[in-house]
Short mmCIF file of C-alpha atoms in Angstrom, two decimals:
data_model
loop_
_atom_site.label_atom_id
_atom_site.label_comp_id
_atom_site.label_asym_id
_atom_site.label_seq_id
_atom_site.Cartn_x
_atom_site.Cartn_y
_atom_site.Cartn_z
CA GLU A 1 30.87 -81.03 122.82
CA PRO A 2 30.26 -79.21 119.53
CA GLU A 3 32.52 -80.09 116.63
CA VAL A 4 33.28 -78.84 113.16
CA THR A 5 31.86 -81.21 110.58
CA GLN A 6 32.84 -81.64 106.95
CA THR A 7 31.20 -83.36 104.00
CA PRO A 8 31.95 -85.42 102.08
CA SER A 9 34.68 -87.35 103.83
CA HIS A 10 36.05 -88.45 100.46
CA GLN A 11 35.58 -87.02 96.98
CA VAL A 12 36.90 -88.32 93.70
CA THR A 13 36.64 -86.08 90.67
CA GLN A 14 37.92 -85.81 87.14
CA MET A 15 40.48 -83.17 86.26
CA GLY A 16 38.74 -80.03 85.08
CA GLN A 17 35.61 -80.60 87.11
CA GLU A 18 34.37 -78.28 89.82
CA VAL A 19 34.09 -79.48 93.41
CA ILE A 20 32.45 -77.96 96.45
CA LEU A 21 33.67 -78.97 99.86
CA ARG A 22 31.30 -78.30 102.71
CA CYS A 23 31.90 -77.43 106.32
CA VAL A 24 29.63 -76.70 109.25
CA PRO A 25 31.61 -74.65 111.77
CA ILE A 26 30.84 -74.57 115.47
CA SER A 27 27.73 -72.48 115.86
CA ASN A 28 29.00 -69.55 117.95
CA HIS A 29 32.24 -69.19 116.01
CA LEU A 30 32.76 -66.28 113.69
CA TYR A 31 36.15 -66.97 112.11
CA PHE A 32 36.44 -69.68 109.50
CA TYR A 33 39.41 -71.22 107.77
CA TRP A 34 40.35 -73.63 105.05
CA TYR A 35 43.61 -75.55 104.97
CA ARG A 36 44.95 -78.27 102.77
CA GLN A 37 47.49 -81.00 103.32
CA ILE A 38 48.99 -82.73 100.34
CA LEU A 39 49.97 -86.28 101.20
CA GLY A 40 53.24 -86.33 103.10
CA GLN A 41 53.47 -82.55 103.29
CA LYS A 42 52.61 -79.90 105.83
CA VAL A 43 49.25 -78.36 106.59
CA GLU A 44 48.98 -75.23 104.44
CA PHE A 45 46.77 -72.26 105.11
CA LEU A 46 44.43 -71.35 102.28
CA VAL A 47 42.06 -68.69 103.51
CA SER A 48 40.39 -67.14 106.52
CA PHE A 49 36.91 -65.67 106.48
CA TYR A 50 35.18 -63.27 108.82
CA ASN A 51 32.10 -61.12 108.61
CA ASN A 52 31.18 -62.55 105.23
CA GLU A 53 34.42 -61.72 103.57
CA ILE A 54 37.92 -63.06 103.14
CA SER A 55 40.23 -61.63 105.77
CA GLU A 56 43.45 -63.30 104.64
CA LYS A 57 44.47 -65.67 101.91
CA SER A 58 47.68 -67.40 100.92
CA GLU A 59 49.32 -67.46 97.53
CA ILE A 60 47.85 -70.91 97.03
CA PHE A 61 44.36 -69.44 97.09
CA ASP A 62 44.20 -68.19 93.52
CA ASP A 63 41.25 -67.52 91.23
CA GLN A 64 40.57 -71.22 91.05
CA PHE A 65 39.33 -71.14 94.63
CA SER A 66 36.42 -69.39 96.25
CA VAL A 67 34.70 -69.53 99.60
CA GLU A 68 31.20 -68.79 100.61
CA ARG A 69 28.94 -68.81 103.59
CA PRO A 70 25.67 -69.38 101.80
CA ASP A 71 23.55 -69.57 104.93
CA GLY A 72 23.95 -69.30 108.67
CA SER A 73 25.62 -72.64 109.10
CA ASN A 74 27.59 -73.79 106.07
CA PHE A 75 31.01 -72.64 104.92
CA THR A 76 32.05 -73.91 101.53
CA LEU A 77 35.23 -74.12 99.49
CA LYS A 78 34.76 -74.29 95.75
CA ILE A 79 37.54 -75.40 93.45
CA ARG A 80 36.85 -74.60 89.81
CA SER A 81 38.46 -76.71 87.14
CA THR A 82 40.36 -79.04 89.43
CA LYS A 83 43.94 -80.03 88.66
CA LEU A 84 45.80 -83.19 89.59
CA GLU A 85 47.83 -81.25 92.14
CA ASP A 86 44.67 -80.25 93.99
CA SER A 87 44.54 -83.78 95.37
CA ALA A 88 44.90 -83.33 99.10
CA MET A 89 43.14 -83.45 102.42
CA TYR A 90 41.17 -80.25 102.95
CA PHE A 91 40.51 -79.14 106.50
CA CYS A 92 37.99 -76.61 107.65
CA ALA A 93 38.45 -74.88 110.99
CA SER A 94 36.54 -72.33 113.01
CA GLY A 95 37.40 -70.04 115.89
CA LYS A 96 35.75 -67.65 118.29
CA GLN A 97 35.66 -63.93 117.80
CA GLY A 98 38.39 -61.61 118.88
CA LEU A 99 42.11 -61.13 118.59
CA ASN A 100 42.59 -63.23 121.68
CA GLN A 101 40.69 -66.18 120.31
CA GLU A 102 42.03 -69.24 121.96
CA THR A 103 42.50 -71.44 118.98
CA GLN A 104 40.80 -72.85 115.99
CA TYR A 105 38.91 -76.10 115.96
CA PHE A 106 39.45 -78.43 113.06
CA GLY A 107 37.07 -80.60 111.16
CA PRO A 108 37.93 -84.18 110.22
CA GLY A 109 38.85 -83.23 106.68
CA THR A 110 37.73 -84.09 103.17
CA ARG A 111 40.09 -86.20 101.13
CA LEU A 112 39.97 -84.99 97.53
CA LEU A 113 41.37 -87.10 94.74
CA VAL A 114 41.60 -85.60 91.27
CA LEU A 115 42.05 -88.11 88.47
CA ALA B 1 58.80 -64.53 105.60
CA GLN B 2 57.06 -66.53 108.22
CA ARG B 3 58.29 -70.05 108.58
CA VAL B 4 57.99 -72.88 111.04
CA THR B 5 60.56 -75.65 110.97
CA GLN B 6 60.30 -79.03 112.57
CA PRO B 7 63.58 -80.75 111.76
CA GLU B 8 62.53 -84.26 112.74
CA LYS B 9 59.99 -86.09 110.62
CA LEU B 10 60.11 -89.16 112.81
CA LEU B 11 60.99 -89.59 116.45
CA SER B 12 60.94 -92.77 118.49
CA VAL B 13 61.44 -92.98 122.22
CA PHE B 14 60.92 -95.66 124.81
CA LYS B 15 58.09 -95.43 127.27
CA GLY B 16 59.19 -93.52 130.33
CA ALA B 17 61.99 -91.74 128.50
CA PRO B 18 62.03 -87.96 128.07
CA VAL B 19 60.89 -86.61 124.77
CA GLU B 20 61.60 -83.32 123.01
CA LEU B 21 60.06 -82.32 119.71
CA LYS B 22 61.86 -79.43 118.13
CA CYS B 23 60.30 -76.38 116.56
CA ASN B 24 62.04 -73.30 115.25
CA TYR B 25 60.39 -70.32 113.71
CA SER B 26 61.14 -67.16 111.83
CA TYR B 27 58.74 -64.29 112.09
CA SER B 28 59.00 -60.53 111.81
CA GLY B 29 56.84 -59.62 114.75
CA SER B 30 55.67 -60.95 118.09
CA PRO B 31 54.92 -64.58 117.46
CA GLU B 32 52.16 -66.57 118.99
CA LEU B 33 52.99 -70.25 118.90
CA PHE B 34 50.99 -73.40 119.29
CA TRP B 35 51.43 -77.13 119.32
CA TYR B 36 48.75 -79.21 117.65
CA VAL B 37 48.45 -82.97 117.86
CA GLN B 38 46.77 -85.48 115.61
CA TYR B 39 46.21 -88.93 117.04
CA SER B 40 45.60 -91.83 114.71
CA ARG B 41 42.29 -91.42 112.87
CA GLN B 42 41.41 -88.29 114.79
CA ARG B 43 41.30 -84.63 113.86
CA LEU B 44 43.92 -82.02 114.51
CA GLN B 45 43.50 -80.58 117.96
CA LEU B 46 45.23 -77.99 120.04
CA LEU B 47 47.70 -79.33 122.55
CA LEU B 48 48.98 -76.09 124.02
CA ARG B 49 49.71 -72.45 123.26
CA HIS B 50 52.68 -70.53 124.50
CA ILE B 51 50.83 -67.62 126.04
CA SER B 52 48.93 -69.93 128.35
CA ARG B 53 52.16 -71.30 129.80
CA GLU B 54 50.28 -74.44 130.71
CA SER B 55 51.10 -78.11 130.89
CA ILE B 56 48.77 -80.37 128.98
CA LYS B 57 49.04 -84.16 129.25
CA GLY B 58 52.42 -83.61 130.84
CA PHE B 59 53.73 -81.63 127.87
CA THR B 60 55.25 -78.17 128.18
CA ALA B 61 56.74 -75.78 125.68
CA ASP B 62 58.69 -72.63 126.32
CA LEU B 63 59.07 -69.87 123.83
CA ASN B 64 62.73 -68.94 123.49
CA LYS B 65 62.88 -65.73 121.50
CA GLY B 66 66.66 -65.68 121.50
CA GLU B 67 66.84 -69.06 119.82
CA THR B 68 63.50 -68.58 118.03
CA SER B 69 62.41 -71.95 119.29
CA PHE B 70 59.32 -73.48 120.83
CA HIS B 71 60.30 -77.04 121.62
CA LEU B 72 57.75 -79.42 123.08
CA LYS B 73 58.89 -81.49 126.03
CA LYS B 74 57.64 -84.24 128.25
CA PRO B 75 59.74 -85.84 130.96
CA PHE B 76 58.24 -89.33 130.73
CA ALA B 77 56.71 -90.44 127.46
CA GLN B 78 53.62 -92.64 127.45
CA GLU B 79 52.39 -94.98 124.73
CA GLU B 80 49.31 -92.85 124.23
CA ASP B 81 51.54 -89.94 123.27
CA SER B 82 52.23 -91.61 119.93
CA ALA B 83 50.83 -89.19 117.36
CA MET B 84 51.68 -86.55 114.81
CA TYR B 85 52.70 -83.24 116.34
CA TYR B 86 52.58 -79.94 114.52
CA CYS B 87 54.08 -76.67 115.62
CA ALA B 88 52.18 -73.64 114.37
CA LEU B 89 52.61 -69.89 114.38
CA ARG B 90 49.78 -67.39 114.19
CA SER B 91 50.16 -64.18 112.30
CA ASN B 92 49.87 -60.77 113.99
CA THR B 93 46.44 -60.31 112.49
CA GLY B 94 45.35 -63.52 114.13
CA ASN B 95 43.85 -64.81 110.93
CA GLN B 96 46.56 -66.90 109.43
CA PHE B 97 48.37 -69.89 110.82
CA TYR B 98 51.63 -71.34 109.57
CA PHE B 99 52.26 -74.98 110.29
CA GLY B 100 55.44 -76.95 110.40
CA THR B 101 55.79 -80.21 108.53
CA GLY B 102 55.05 -82.21 111.63
CA THR B 103 56.90 -84.81 113.68
CA SER B 104 55.58 -88.31 114.02
CA LEU B 105 56.25 -89.51 117.55
CA THR B 106 56.27 -93.19 118.35
CA VAL B 107 56.55 -94.28 121.95
CA ILE B 108 57.88 -97.81 122.15
CA PRO B 109 56.46 -99.92 124.98
#
């Protein structure tokens, strides 16, 4: 069964550095999402992406963040100038096309630690 | 504002006992609600969605618009049900999901 994959599984970075989190969505999916979960808190929506552009984003997703689909398979989240409070688990998800898409399928997550 | 509330962070029940995980929501529109589950060391996965009106692994959830609730129920809990459960609401556009804070269910043998 196809799955969403994410790399790396863990990333440690220094405050102020840029990080790129990578995701490979399920191949026939057209909607892509990023979420984050700060330790002990809820899963928070960051952004959704469709047809090579952002379709929705939350207030968390400020200018520090960007997403890209650089090729036909990868979907990346870039965090410029990381802050301590960016430490969290970042989940990628993908879903099928259409308003009646059944659900989204989650990746295993990347645990980001900003020191 | 859209909001999903799961009032219980932790819930413990004995095996064979009924279990109910509470979820309340506020949403200015027609909500579409889901329950997601995360077993230990596994990824988040869909358990059920309200429009399917299905029973998955013995769990059911009924959308109560009057009480703005979508509680998850199972008549007889099993040990393998121990997991983190998240209630989620999807926006009208279909492109944004709002998650609750989750309830950690422990089924005691």
